[in-house]
PDB file of C-alpha atoms in Angstrom:
ATOM      1  CA  GLN A 139      49.217  98.769 119.308  1.00 84.00           C
ATOM      2  CA  VAL A 140      46.797 101.374 120.611  1.00 94.00           C
ATOM      3  CA  GLN A 141      43.226 101.005 119.395  1.00 97.00           C
ATOM      4  CA  LEU A 142      41.380 104.121 118.275  1.00 98.00           C
ATOM      5  CA  ALA A 143      37.636 104.235 117.645  1.00 98.00           C
ATOM      6  CA  GLU A 144      36.017 107.220 115.963  1.00 98.00           C
ATOM      7  CA  SER A 145      32.352 108.146 116.193  1.00 98.00           C
ATOM      8  CA  GLY A 146      30.094 111.111 115.603  1.00 98.00           C
ATOM      9  CA  GLY A 147      30.096 111.313 111.842  1.00 98.00           C
ATOM     10  CA  GLY A 148      26.924 111.844 109.865  1.00 98.00           C
ATOM     11  CA  SER A 149      25.175 113.842 107.183  1.00 98.00           C
ATOM     12  CA  VAL A 150      24.474 117.552 107.594  1.00 98.00           C
ATOM     13  CA  GLN A 151      23.654 120.506 105.407  1.00 98.00           C
ATOM     14  CA  THR A 152      26.011 123.367 104.661  1.00 98.00           C
ATOM     15  CA  GLY A 153      26.492 125.482 107.754  1.00 98.00           C
ATOM     16  CA  GLY A 154      25.739 122.634 110.124  1.00 98.00           C
ATOM     17  CA  SER A 155      27.860 121.228 112.923  1.00 98.00           C
ATOM     18  CA  LEU A 156      29.164 117.846 114.011  1.00 98.00           C
ATOM     19  CA  LYS A 157      31.352 116.726 116.881  1.00 98.00           C
ATOM     20  CA  LEU A 158      33.625 113.776 116.272  1.00 98.00           C
ATOM     21  CA  SER A 159      34.979 111.625 119.083  1.00 98.00           C
ATOM     22  CA  CYS A 160      37.932 109.276 119.181  1.00 98.00           C
ATOM     23  CA  GLU A 161      38.228 106.888 122.102  1.00 98.00           C
ATOM     24  CA  ALA A 162      41.693 105.491 122.720  1.00 98.00           C
ATOM     25  CA  SER A 163      42.590 102.205 124.404  1.00 97.00           C
ATOM     26  CA  ASN A 164      45.587 103.886 126.030  1.00 95.00           C
ATOM     27  CA  LYS A 165      45.860 107.016 128.155  1.00 95.00           C
ATOM     28  CA  ILE A 166      45.865 109.975 125.798  1.00 94.00           C
ATOM     29  CA  ASP A 167      47.757 112.143 128.281  1.00 91.00           C
ATOM     30  CA  SER A 168      50.693 109.771 127.799  1.00 93.00           C
ATOM     31  CA  SER A 169      50.670 110.197 124.030  1.00 95.00           C
ATOM     32  CA  CYS A 170      53.252 112.171 122.100  1.00 97.00           C
ATOM     33  CA  GLY A 171      50.344 113.714 120.263  1.00 97.00           C
ATOM     34  CA  MET A 172      47.064 113.019 118.522  1.00 98.00           C
ATOM     35  CA  GLY A 173      45.365 114.329 115.456  1.00 98.00           C
ATOM     36  CA  TRP A 174      42.608 114.230 112.886  1.00 98.00           C
ATOM     37  CA  TYR A 175      42.970 113.577 109.167  1.00 98.00           C
ATOM     38  CA  ARG A 176      40.392 113.237 106.408  1.00 98.00           C
ATOM     39  CA  GLN A 177      40.134 111.679 102.996  1.00 98.00           C
ATOM     40  CA  ALA A 178      37.675 112.821 100.365  1.00 96.00           C
ATOM     41  CA  PRO A 179      36.604 110.477  97.555  1.00 91.00           C
ATOM     42  CA  GLY A 180      39.314 110.256  94.931  1.00 94.00           C
ATOM     43  CA  LYS A 181      41.760 112.317  96.958  1.00 97.00           C
ATOM     44  CA  GLU A 182      44.666 111.616  99.245  1.00 97.00           C
ATOM     45  CA  ARG A 183      44.352 111.733 102.991  1.00 97.00           C
ATOM     46  CA  GLU A 184      45.019 115.223 104.341  1.00 98.00           C
ATOM     47  CA  PHE A 185      45.851 116.773 107.681  1.00 98.00           C
ATOM     48  CA  VAL A 186      43.044 118.494 109.591  1.00 98.00           C
ATOM     49  CA  SER A 187      44.294 119.190 113.113  1.00 98.00           C
ATOM     50  CA  ARG A 188      46.691 117.948 115.755  1.00 98.00           C
ATOM     51  CA  ILE A 189      47.482 118.454 119.409  1.00 97.00           C
ATOM     52  CA  SER A 190      50.843 117.654 120.926  1.00 94.00           C
ATOM     53  CA  SER A 191      51.668 116.565 124.454  1.00 91.00           C
ATOM     54  CA  ASP A 192      52.893 120.085 125.247  1.00 90.00           C
ATOM     55  CA  GLY A 193      49.487 121.461 124.289  1.00 91.00           C
ATOM     56  CA  THR A 194      50.520 122.857 120.924  1.00 95.00           C
ATOM     57  CA  ILE A 195      47.575 122.843 118.534  1.00 98.00           C
ATOM     58  CA  ARG A 196      47.665 123.151 114.764  1.00 98.00           C
ATOM     59  CA  TYR A 197      44.960 123.352 112.123  1.00 98.00           C
ATOM     60  CA  ALA A 198      44.891 123.112 108.383  1.00 98.00           C
ATOM     61  CA  ASP A 199      44.248 126.518 106.852  1.00 98.00           C
ATOM     62  CA  SER A 200      41.014 125.215 105.350  1.00 98.00           C
ATOM     63  CA  VAL A 201      39.458 124.570 108.785  1.00 98.00           C
ATOM     64  CA  LYS A 202      40.919 127.378 110.908  1.00 98.00           C
ATOM     65  CA  GLY A 203      38.218 129.287 112.748  1.00 98.00           C
ATOM     66  CA  ARG A 204      35.645 126.552 112.113  1.00 98.00           C
ATOM     67  CA  PHE A 205      37.067 123.394 113.734  1.00 98.00           C
ATOM     68  CA  THR A 206      38.264 122.948 117.314  1.00 98.00           C
ATOM     69  CA  ILE A 207      40.324 120.047 118.595  1.00 98.00           C
ATOM     70  CA  SER A 208      40.176 119.101 122.259  1.00 97.00           C
ATOM     71  CA  GLN A 209      40.656 116.149 124.535  1.00 96.00           C
ATOM     72  CA  ASP A 210      39.241 114.673 127.728  1.00 96.00           C
ATOM     73  CA  ASN A 211      42.063 112.911 129.518  1.00 94.00           C
ATOM     74  CA  ALA A 212      39.753 111.268 132.050  1.00 96.00           C
ATOM     75  CA  GLU A 213      37.778 109.658 129.243  1.00 96.00           C
ATOM     76  CA  ASN A 214      40.806 109.033 127.005  1.00 97.00           C
ATOM     77  CA  THR A 215      38.895 110.707 124.224  1.00 98.00           C
ATOM     78  CA  LEU A 216      39.915 113.158 121.517  1.00 98.00           C
ATOM     79  CA  PHE A 217      37.297 115.439 119.984  1.00 98.00           C
ATOM     80  CA  LEU A 218      36.870 117.511 116.862  1.00 98.00           C
ATOM     81  CA  GLN A 219      34.107 120.115 116.965  1.00 98.00           C
ATOM     82  CA  MET A 220      33.240 121.087 113.406  1.00 98.00           C
ATOM     83  CA  ASN A 221      31.138 124.179 112.783  1.00 98.00           C
ATOM     84  CA  SER A 222      30.082 126.039 109.634  1.00 98.00           C
ATOM     85  CA  LEU A 223      30.547 122.868 107.630  1.00 98.00           C
ATOM     86  CA  LYS A 224      31.008 123.090 103.869  1.00 98.00           C
ATOM     87  CA  PRO A 225      30.554 120.467 101.133  1.00 97.00           C
ATOM     88  CA  GLU A 226      34.343 120.374 100.731  1.00 97.00           C
ATOM     89  CA  ASP A 227      34.567 119.075 104.319  1.00 98.00           C
ATOM     90  CA  THR A 228      32.987 115.825 103.150  1.00 98.00           C
ATOM     91  CA  GLY A 229      35.172 112.799 103.701  1.00 98.00           C
ATOM     92  CA  LEU A 230      36.217 109.945 105.914  1.00 98.00           C
ATOM     93  CA  TYR A 231      37.686 111.367 109.100  1.00 98.00           C
ATOM     94  CA  TYR A 232      40.464 109.464 110.833  1.00 98.00           C
ATOM     95  CA  CYS A 233      41.835 109.782 114.325  1.00 98.00           C
ATOM     96  CA  ALA A 234      45.548 109.168 114.816  1.00 98.00           C
ATOM     97  CA  GLY A 235      48.006 109.079 117.682  1.00 97.00           C
ATOM     98  CA  GLU A 236      51.507 108.192 118.742  1.00 97.00           C
ATOM     99  CA  TRP A 237      52.587 106.749 122.074  1.00 96.00           C
ATOM    100  CA  GLY A 238      56.014 106.239 123.583  1.00 94.00           C
ATOM    101  CA  SER A 239      58.278 107.096 126.484  1.00 93.00           C
ATOM    102  CA  GLU A 240      58.765 110.702 127.486  1.00 92.00           C
ATOM    103  CA  ASP A 241      62.247 110.636 125.985  1.00 95.00           C
ATOM    104  CA  TYR A 242      60.930 109.182 122.728  1.00 95.00           C
ATOM    105  CA  CYS A 243      58.187 111.797 122.456  1.00 94.00           C
ATOM    106  CA  SER A 244      60.490 114.728 123.184  1.00 93.00           C
ATOM    107  CA  GLU A 245      63.729 113.594 121.531  1.00 94.00           C
ATOM    108  CA  THR A 246      63.011 111.028 118.824  1.00 94.00           C
ATOM    109  CA  TRP A 247      59.435 111.299 117.565  1.00 94.00           C
ATOM    110  CA  ASN A 248      59.324 112.663 114.022  1.00 94.00           C
ATOM    111  CA  GLY A 249      55.706 113.774 114.195  1.00 92.00           C
ATOM    112  CA  LEU A 250      54.269 110.816 112.322  1.00 95.00           C
ATOM    113  CA  PHE A 251      51.404 108.875 113.872  1.00 97.00           C
ATOM    114  CA  GLY A 252      51.641 105.116 114.290  1.00 96.00           C
ATOM    115  CA  SER A 253      48.105 104.332 115.456  1.00 97.00           C
ATOM    116  CA  TRP A 254      45.046 104.984 113.326  1.00 98.00           C
ATOM    117  CA  GLY A 255      41.331 104.436 113.651  1.00 98.00           C
ATOM    118  CA  GLN A 256      38.990 103.068 111.013  1.00 97.00           C
ATOM    119  CA  GLY A 257      37.402 106.420 110.272  1.00 98.00           C
ATOM    120  CA  THR A 258      33.965 107.990 110.530  1.00 98.00           C
ATOM    121  CA  GLN A 259      32.120 109.402 107.514  1.00 98.00           C
ATOM    122  CA  VAL A 260      31.153 113.062 107.324  1.00 98.00           C
ATOM    123  CA  THR A 261      28.906 114.190 104.474  1.00 98.00           C
ATOM    124  CA  VAL A 262      27.981 117.831 103.958  1.00 98.00           C
ATOM    125  CA  SER A 263      25.327 118.608 101.374  1.00 97.00           C
ATOM    126  CA  SER A 264      24.759 121.964  99.721  1.00 93.00           C
TER     127      SER A 264
END
């Protein structure tokens, strides 16, 4: 099981920025893909952004143009740069990833992530 450790959360005012980091215990350039999810109080966990091994990047409509996902393969770290933050961005942010053979990633993987971090809290005040 790959260990994922998020950091970088905090409290900011509307319009502020934060950069989340997720350090993986395994090489992220051997992952099928990695992503960020968030869960607001009283709500279900929701998709924020993901990056696949082929470089394909996706964002939730609610964060497009404000959030940027990236990775540093040398540091085995995934990032989420969050700008123009809004109160509705408040939540516990989770890093997720899936690892497997090249054949598994390209032929079998259904897009679901098997490894998850513990989360880092982001609070945006108005």
